Structure formats: structure tokens, C-alpha cells
mmCIF file of N, CA and C in Angstrom:
data_model
loop_
_atom_site.group_PDB
_atom_site.id
_atom_site.type_symbol
_atom_site.label_atom_id
_atom_site.label_comp_id
_atom_site.label_asym_id
_atom_site.label_seq_id
_atom_site.Cartn_x
_atom_site.Cartn_y
_atom_site.Cartn_z
ATOM 1 N N UNK A 1 -390.491 -48.737 211.615
ATOM 2 C CA UNK A 1 -389.337 -48.073 212.185
ATOM 3 C C UNK A 1 -388.076 -48.620 211.521
ATOM 4 N N UNK A 2 -387.228 -47.728 211.085
ATOM 5 C CA UNK A 2 -385.979 -48.133 210.443
ATOM 6 C C UNK A 2 -385.047 -48.771 211.462
ATOM 7 N N UNK A 3 -384.227 -49.687 210.981
ATOM 8 C CA UNK A 3 -383.250 -50.344 211.854
ATOM 9 C C UNK A 3 -382.206 -49.331 212.290
ATOM 10 N N UNK A 4 -381.890 -49.339 213.566
ATOM 11 C CA UNK A 4 -380.925 -48.410 214.142
ATOM 12 C C UNK A 4 -379.537 -49.038 214.149
ATOM 13 N N UNK A 5 -378.523 -48.190 214.267
ATOM 14 C CA UNK A 5 -377.148 -48.665 214.408
ATOM 15 C C UNK A 5 -376.564 -48.026 215.660
ATOM 16 N N UNK A 6 -376.072 -48.888 216.560
ATOM 17 C CA UNK A 6 -375.511 -48.427 217.824
ATOM 18 C C UNK A 6 -374.056 -48.884 217.906
ATOM 19 N N UNK A 7 -373.168 -47.953 218.225
ATOM 20 C CA UNK A 7 -371.767 -48.272 218.455
ATOM 21 C C UNK A 7 -371.553 -48.355 219.963
ATOM 22 N N UNK A 8 -370.914 -49.425 220.430
ATOM 23 C CA UNK A 8 -370.579 -49.567 221.846
ATOM 24 C C UNK A 8 -369.064 -49.618 221.951
ATOM 25 N N UNK A 9 -368.506 -48.650 222.664
ATOM 26 C CA UNK A 9 -367.045 -48.507 222.701
ATOM 27 C C UNK A 9 -366.485 -48.578 224.111
ATOM 28 N N UNK A 10 -365.274 -49.136 224.190
ATOM 29 C CA UNK A 10 -364.456 -49.043 225.401
ATOM 30 C C UNK A 10 -363.027 -48.798 224.936
ATOM 31 N N UNK A 11 -362.118 -48.723 225.861
ATOM 32 C CA UNK A 11 -360.736 -48.406 225.511
ATOM 33 C C UNK A 11 -360.135 -49.357 224.492
ATOM 34 N N UNK A 12 -360.308 -50.656 224.696
ATOM 35 C CA UNK A 12 -359.710 -51.657 223.812
ATOM 36 C C UNK A 12 -360.723 -52.361 222.924
ATOM 37 N N UNK A 13 -362.004 -52.120 223.140
ATOM 38 C CA UNK A 13 -363.029 -52.775 222.323
ATOM 39 C C UNK A 13 -363.236 -54.233 222.684
ATOM 40 N N UNK A 14 -362.839 -54.617 223.908
ATOM 41 C CA UNK A 14 -362.927 -56.027 224.290
ATOM 42 C C UNK A 14 -363.724 -56.230 225.575
ATOM 43 N N UNK A 15 -363.215 -55.763 226.688
ATOM 44 C CA UNK A 15 -363.748 -56.156 227.992
ATOM 45 C C UNK A 15 -365.076 -55.503 228.356
ATOM 46 N N UNK A 16 -365.033 -54.249 228.758
ATOM 47 C CA UNK A 16 -366.269 -53.635 229.241
ATOM 48 C C UNK A 16 -367.292 -53.447 228.128
ATOM 49 N N UNK A 17 -366.842 -53.257 226.906
ATOM 50 C CA UNK A 17 -367.809 -53.093 225.817
ATOM 51 C C UNK A 17 -368.584 -54.386 225.564
ATOM 52 N N UNK A 18 -368.013 -55.531 225.903
ATOM 53 C CA UNK A 18 -368.731 -56.798 225.758
ATOM 54 C C UNK A 18 -369.922 -56.830 226.711
ATOM 55 N N UNK A 19 -369.695 -56.423 227.948
ATOM 56 C CA UNK A 19 -370.764 -56.375 228.948
ATOM 57 C C UNK A 19 -371.856 -55.407 228.502
ATOM 58 N N UNK A 20 -371.450 -54.230 228.057
ATOM 59 C CA UNK A 20 -372.407 -53.199 227.666
ATOM 60 C C UNK A 20 -373.137 -53.584 226.375
ATOM 61 N N UNK A 21 -372.451 -54.202 225.434
ATOM 62 C CA UNK A 21 -373.093 -54.638 224.197
ATOM 63 C C UNK A 21 -374.239 -55.595 224.506
ATOM 64 N N UNK A 22 -374.001 -56.549 225.373
ATOM 65 C CA UNK A 22 -375.049 -57.502 225.745
ATOM 66 C C UNK A 22 -376.218 -56.787 226.397
ATOM 67 N N UNK A 23 -375.943 -55.869 227.298
ATOM 68 C CA UNK A 23 -377.014 -55.125 227.974
ATOM 69 C C UNK A 23 -377.819 -54.298 226.971
ATOM 70 N N UNK A 24 -377.145 -53.614 226.066
ATOM 71 C CA UNK A 24 -377.839 -52.783 225.071
ATOM 72 C C UNK A 24 -378.673 -53.655 224.136
ATOM 73 N N UNK A 25 -378.116 -54.773 223.669
ATOM 74 C CA UNK A 25 -378.876 -55.668 222.792
ATOM 75 C C UNK A 25 -380.142 -56.159 223.479
ATOM 76 N N UNK A 26 -380.036 -56.550 224.742
ATOM 77 C CA UNK A 26 -381.206 -57.021 225.481
ATOM 78 C C UNK A 26 -382.223 -55.908 225.693
ATOM 79 N N UNK A 27 -381.754 -54.706 226.021
ATOM 80 C CA UNK A 27 -382.633 -53.561 226.221
ATOM 81 C C UNK A 27 -383.433 -53.265 224.959
ATOM 82 N N UNK A 28 -382.752 -53.249 223.823
ATOM 83 C CA UNK A 28 -383.421 -52.933 222.567
ATOM 84 C C UNK A 28 -384.415 -54.030 222.186
ATOM 85 N N UNK A 29 -384.028 -55.277 222.392
ATOM 86 C CA UNK A 29 -384.917 -56.397 222.088
ATOM 87 C C UNK A 29 -386.188 -56.316 222.939
ATOM 88 N N UNK A 30 -386.032 -56.048 224.233
ATOM 89 C CA UNK A 30 -387.175 -55.936 225.150
ATOM 90 C C UNK A 30 -388.111 -54.796 224.768
ATOM 91 N N UNK A 31 -387.571 -53.785 224.096
ATOM 92 C CA UNK A 31 -388.366 -52.617 223.715
ATOM 93 C C UNK A 31 -388.702 -52.597 222.224
ATOM 94 N N UNK A 32 -388.520 -53.734 221.574
ATOM 95 C CA UNK A 32 -388.868 -53.896 220.155
ATOM 96 C C UNK A 32 -388.225 -52.851 219.258
ATOM 97 N N UNK A 33 -386.960 -52.575 219.509
ATOM 98 C CA UNK A 33 -386.197 -51.658 218.662
ATOM 99 C C UNK A 33 -385.192 -52.492 217.878
ATOM 100 N N UNK A 34 -385.366 -52.529 216.565
ATOM 101 C CA UNK A 34 -384.453 -53.278 215.701
ATOM 102 C C UNK A 34 -383.164 -52.481 215.552
ATOM 103 N N UNK A 35 -382.047 -53.143 215.851
ATOM 104 C CA UNK A 35 -380.769 -52.428 215.786
ATOM 105 C C UNK A 35 -379.616 -53.385 215.565
ATOM 106 N N UNK A 36 -378.607 -52.868 214.880
ATOM 107 C CA UNK A 36 -377.317 -53.534 214.799
ATOM 108 C C UNK A 36 -376.448 -52.867 215.849
ATOM 109 N N UNK A 37 -375.852 -53.678 216.728
ATOM 110 C CA UNK A 37 -374.988 -53.152 217.775
ATOM 111 C C UNK A 37 -373.568 -53.610 217.467
ATOM 112 N N UNK A 38 -372.679 -52.634 217.293
ATOM 113 C CA UNK A 38 -371.297 -52.939 216.923
ATOM 114 C C UNK A 38 -370.354 -52.547 218.050
ATOM 115 N N UNK A 39 -369.521 -53.483 218.448
ATOM 116 C CA UNK A 39 -368.541 -53.289 219.514
ATOM 117 C C UNK A 39 -367.250 -52.768 218.891
ATOM 118 N N UNK A 40 -366.758 -51.626 219.407
ATOM 119 C CA UNK A 40 -365.571 -50.990 218.830
ATOM 120 C C UNK A 40 -364.650 -50.447 219.921
ATOM 121 N N UNK A 41 -363.447 -50.034 219.497
ATOM 122 C CA UNK A 41 -362.542 -49.272 220.367
ATOM 123 C C UNK A 41 -362.978 -47.815 220.287
ATOM 124 N N UNK A 42 -362.825 -47.066 221.369
ATOM 125 C CA UNK A 42 -363.220 -45.658 221.347
ATOM 126 C C UNK A 42 -362.440 -44.892 220.276
ATOM 127 N N UNK A 43 -361.220 -45.313 219.990
ATOM 128 C CA UNK A 43 -360.421 -44.636 218.963
ATOM 129 C C UNK A 43 -361.001 -44.816 217.559
ATOM 130 N N UNK A 44 -361.892 -45.793 217.380
ATOM 131 C CA UNK A 44 -362.520 -46.034 216.077
ATOM 132 C C UNK A 44 -363.828 -45.258 215.906
ATOM 133 N N UNK A 45 -364.352 -44.687 216.988
ATOM 134 C CA UNK A 45 -365.696 -44.094 216.966
ATOM 135 C C UNK A 45 -365.840 -42.968 215.950
ATOM 136 N N UNK A 46 -364.874 -42.095 215.875
ATOM 137 C CA UNK A 46 -364.966 -40.946 214.961
ATOM 138 C C UNK A 46 -365.134 -41.421 213.519
ATOM 139 N N UNK A 47 -364.384 -42.439 213.137
ATOM 140 C CA UNK A 47 -364.447 -42.945 211.768
ATOM 141 C C UNK A 47 -365.663 -43.811 211.478
ATOM 142 N N UNK A 48 -366.308 -44.346 212.511
ATOM 143 C CA UNK A 48 -367.442 -45.237 212.300
ATOM 144 C C UNK A 48 -368.789 -44.576 212.584
ATOM 145 N N UNK A 49 -368.775 -43.302 212.974
ATOM 146 C CA UNK A 49 -370.021 -42.661 213.381
ATOM 147 C C UNK A 49 -370.995 -42.415 212.224
ATOM 148 N N UNK A 50 -370.486 -42.288 211.007
ATOM 149 C CA UNK A 50 -371.383 -42.030 209.889
ATOM 150 C C UNK A 50 -372.337 -43.205 209.705
ATOM 151 N N UNK A 51 -373.621 -42.917 209.673
ATOM 152 C CA UNK A 51 -374.636 -43.955 209.523
ATOM 153 C C UNK A 51 -375.088 -44.564 210.835
ATOM 154 N N UNK A 52 -374.408 -44.195 211.931
ATOM 155 C CA UNK A 52 -374.799 -44.698 213.244
ATOM 156 C C UNK A 52 -375.780 -43.718 213.894
ATOM 157 N N UNK A 53 -376.580 -44.250 214.810
ATOM 158 C CA UNK A 53 -377.581 -43.432 215.498
ATOM 159 C C UNK A 53 -377.172 -43.054 216.914
ATOM 160 N N UNK A 54 -376.237 -43.816 217.491
ATOM 161 C CA UNK A 54 -375.869 -43.597 218.887
ATOM 162 C C UNK A 54 -374.511 -44.218 219.176
ATOM 163 N N UNK A 55 -373.753 -43.547 220.040
ATOM 164 C CA UNK A 55 -372.497 -44.084 220.574
ATOM 165 C C UNK A 55 -372.684 -44.258 222.075
ATOM 166 N N UNK A 56 -372.467 -45.472 222.553
ATOM 167 C CA UNK A 56 -372.495 -45.761 223.980
ATOM 168 C C UNK A 56 -371.073 -46.135 224.369
ATOM 169 N N UNK A 57 -370.503 -45.409 225.337
ATOM 170 C CA UNK A 57 -369.102 -45.607 225.689
ATOM 171 C C UNK A 57 -368.941 -45.931 227.170
ATOM 172 N N UNK A 58 -367.986 -46.806 227.474
ATOM 173 C CA UNK A 58 -367.669 -47.093 228.875
ATOM 174 C C UNK A 58 -366.465 -46.300 229.342
ATOM 175 N N UNK A 59 -365.989 -45.426 228.491
ATOM 176 C CA UNK A 59 -364.825 -44.600 228.827
ATOM 177 C C UNK A 59 -365.145 -43.143 228.508
ATOM 178 N N UNK A 60 -364.378 -42.238 229.036
ATOM 179 C CA UNK A 60 -364.572 -40.819 228.742
ATOM 180 C C UNK A 60 -364.455 -40.592 227.240
ATOM 181 N N UNK A 61 -365.247 -39.690 226.737
ATOM 182 C CA UNK A 61 -365.236 -39.400 225.300
ATOM 183 C C UNK A 61 -364.089 -38.438 224.989
ATOM 184 N N UNK A 62 -363.154 -38.848 224.132
ATOM 185 C CA UNK A 62 -361.973 -38.023 223.855
ATOM 186 C C UNK A 62 -362.245 -36.830 222.940
ATOM 187 N N UNK A 63 -363.413 -36.801 222.314
ATOM 188 C CA UNK A 63 -363.737 -35.732 221.373
ATOM 189 C C UNK A 63 -365.248 -35.614 221.281
ATOM 190 N N UNK A 64 -365.730 -34.685 220.459
ATOM 191 C CA UNK A 64 -367.170 -34.571 220.205
ATOM 192 C C UNK A 64 -367.497 -35.385 218.964
ATOM 193 N N UNK A 65 -368.728 -35.871 218.909
ATOM 194 C CA UNK A 65 -369.173 -36.690 217.787
ATOM 195 C C UNK A 65 -370.385 -36.046 217.136
ATOM 196 N N UNK A 66 -370.666 -36.467 215.913
ATOM 197 C CA UNK A 66 -371.799 -35.929 215.174
ATOM 198 C C UNK A 66 -373.096 -36.658 215.520
ATOM 199 N N UNK A 67 -373.014 -37.671 216.344
ATOM 200 C CA UNK A 67 -374.187 -38.448 216.755
ATOM 201 C C UNK A 67 -374.334 -38.344 218.274
ATOM 202 N N UNK A 68 -375.527 -38.612 218.791
ATOM 203 C CA UNK A 68 -375.671 -38.611 220.256
ATOM 204 C C UNK A 68 -374.712 -39.621 220.887
ATOM 205 N N UNK A 69 -374.153 -39.262 222.037
ATOM 206 C CA UNK A 69 -373.241 -40.168 222.733
ATOM 207 C C UNK A 69 -373.592 -40.194 224.218
ATOM 208 N N UNK A 70 -373.484 -41.378 224.778
ATOM 209 C CA UNK A 70 -373.809 -41.595 226.185
ATOM 210 C C UNK A 70 -372.633 -42.311 226.836
ATOM 211 N N UNK A 71 -372.161 -41.769 227.954
ATOM 212 C CA UNK A 71 -371.133 -42.460 228.728
ATOM 213 C C UNK A 71 -371.864 -43.383 229.700
ATOM 214 N N UNK A 72 -371.604 -44.681 229.567
ATOM 215 C CA UNK A 72 -372.370 -45.693 230.289
ATOM 216 C C UNK A 72 -371.537 -46.428 231.327
ATOM 217 N N UNK A 73 -370.707 -45.700 232.060
ATOM 218 C CA UNK A 73 -369.907 -46.359 233.098
ATOM 219 C C UNK A 73 -370.797 -46.954 234.183
ATOM 220 N N UNK A 74 -372.006 -46.454 234.321
ATOM 221 C CA UNK A 74 -372.950 -46.997 235.299
ATOM 222 C C UNK A 74 -373.306 -48.448 235.029
ATOM 223 N N UNK A 75 -373.207 -48.875 233.784
ATOM 224 C CA UNK A 75 -373.458 -50.285 233.475
ATOM 225 C C UNK A 75 -372.379 -51.179 234.095
ATOM 226 N N UNK A 76 -371.203 -50.637 234.285
ATOM 227 C CA UNK A 76 -370.108 -51.401 234.873
ATOM 228 C C UNK A 76 -370.157 -51.302 236.398
ATOM 229 N N UNK A 77 -370.404 -50.096 236.902
ATOM 230 C CA UNK A 77 -370.428 -49.891 238.360
ATOM 231 C C UNK A 77 -371.740 -50.341 238.989
ATOM 232 N N UNK A 78 -372.800 -50.407 238.173
ATOM 233 C CA UNK A 78 -374.114 -50.770 238.695
ATOM 234 C C UNK A 78 -374.904 -49.575 239.192
ATOM 235 N N UNK A 79 -374.330 -48.395 239.117
ATOM 236 C CA UNK A 79 -374.994 -47.191 239.606
ATOM 237 C C UNK A 79 -375.649 -46.450 238.447
ATOM 238 N N UNK A 80 -376.957 -46.257 238.535
ATOM 239 C CA UNK A 80 -377.681 -45.489 237.522
ATOM 240 C C UNK A 80 -377.986 -46.235 236.236
ATOM 241 N N UNK A 81 -378.051 -47.566 236.296
ATOM 242 C CA UNK A 81 -378.298 -48.353 235.082
ATOM 243 C C UNK A 81 -379.640 -48.008 234.432
ATOM 244 N N UNK A 82 -380.670 -47.824 235.256
ATOM 245 C CA UNK A 82 -382.001 -47.515 234.710
ATOM 246 C C UNK A 82 -382.008 -46.171 233.985
ATOM 247 N N UNK A 83 -381.260 -45.207 234.513
ATOM 248 C CA UNK A 83 -381.169 -43.888 233.871
ATOM 249 C C UNK A 83 -380.502 -44.007 232.501
ATOM 250 N N UNK A 84 -379.449 -44.807 232.428
ATOM 251 C CA UNK A 84 -378.760 -45.022 231.148
ATOM 252 C C UNK A 84 -379.692 -45.722 230.168
ATOM 253 N N UNK A 85 -380.409 -46.739 230.646
ATOM 254 C CA UNK A 85 -381.388 -47.424 229.792
ATOM 255 C C UNK A 85 -382.345 -46.405 229.177
ATOM 256 N N UNK A 86 -382.868 -45.503 230.002
ATOM 257 C CA UNK A 86 -383.850 -44.528 229.526
ATOM 258 C C UNK A 86 -383.226 -43.560 228.529
ATOM 259 N N UNK A 87 -381.979 -43.149 228.766
ATOM 260 C CA UNK A 87 -381.302 -42.252 227.816
ATOM 261 C C UNK A 87 -381.183 -42.934 226.445
ATOM 262 N N UNK A 88 -380.810 -44.199 226.449
ATOM 263 C CA UNK A 88 -380.666 -44.943 225.191
ATOM 264 C C UNK A 88 -382.007 -45.045 224.475
ATOM 265 N N UNK A 89 -383.042 -45.396 225.215
ATOM 266 C CA UNK A 89 -384.369 -45.510 224.608
ATOM 267 C C UNK A 89 -384.856 -44.174 224.064
ATOM 268 N N UNK A 90 -384.595 -43.093 224.806
ATOM 269 C CA UNK A 90 -385.029 -41.760 224.356
ATOM 270 C C UNK A 90 -384.389 -41.399 223.011
ATOM 271 N N UNK A 91 -383.130 -41.757 222.833
ATOM 272 C CA UNK A 91 -382.425 -41.426 221.587
ATOM 273 C C UNK A 91 -382.944 -42.295 220.432
ATOM 274 N N UNK A 92 -383.207 -43.574 220.695
ATOM 275 C CA UNK A 92 -383.501 -44.500 219.604
ATOM 276 C C UNK A 92 -384.968 -44.665 219.243
ATOM 277 N N UNK A 93 -385.862 -44.254 220.119
ATOM 278 C CA UNK A 93 -387.287 -44.371 219.784
ATOM 279 C C UNK A 93 -387.673 -43.248 218.845
ATOM 280 N N UNK A 94 -388.378 -43.606 217.787
ATOM 281 C CA UNK A 94 -388.838 -42.591 216.812
ATOM 282 C C UNK A 94 -390.046 -41.851 217.327
#
């Protein structure tokens, strides 16, 4: 399986994306999915999407992207975390 690239974005690329980046890295490791996870600002997503496999965002998506995108506010609120986990796995598993 080829190594995946995941972008994790929040408004400033600092606070909530740090929490989500850790959760995504652990999820992928537990499921034996090799991936580079990059923490970014949502404003950088459009320019960084090329070569990426997935965008996970803790904020509303300001535009459409050429890659699958998941809004993961549930990782912050604690509501629906398992559903988000499954969405991420569905996109990244070959």
C-alpha cells in the first residue's frame, strides 16, 4: 500500500488541528495505514491539496477541494468520533 498524505486543518493551524492530528496519526497507526499527516491552516488547503489523499478539517470548509474532505468537529466536541474515524478509514484504505 502506498503511503498516504493527510492534511489536518483548523482556522489558525495551531490549536484544534493539533488535537486532531494526534488522533488521526494514532488511528492510522492502529490500522496499519502508512501516512504523512501535515497540520495546516484551512486557508492553505487549496494550495496544498495536490498529492494529498484527504483533508480533515475542524472548521467549516470555505470552498470545494479536489480531494475528499471531512469536517471533524466531532473530534473536538466528542460527539460522533467513531463515525469520523470510519469515514477517514474508508477514504484511506485501498
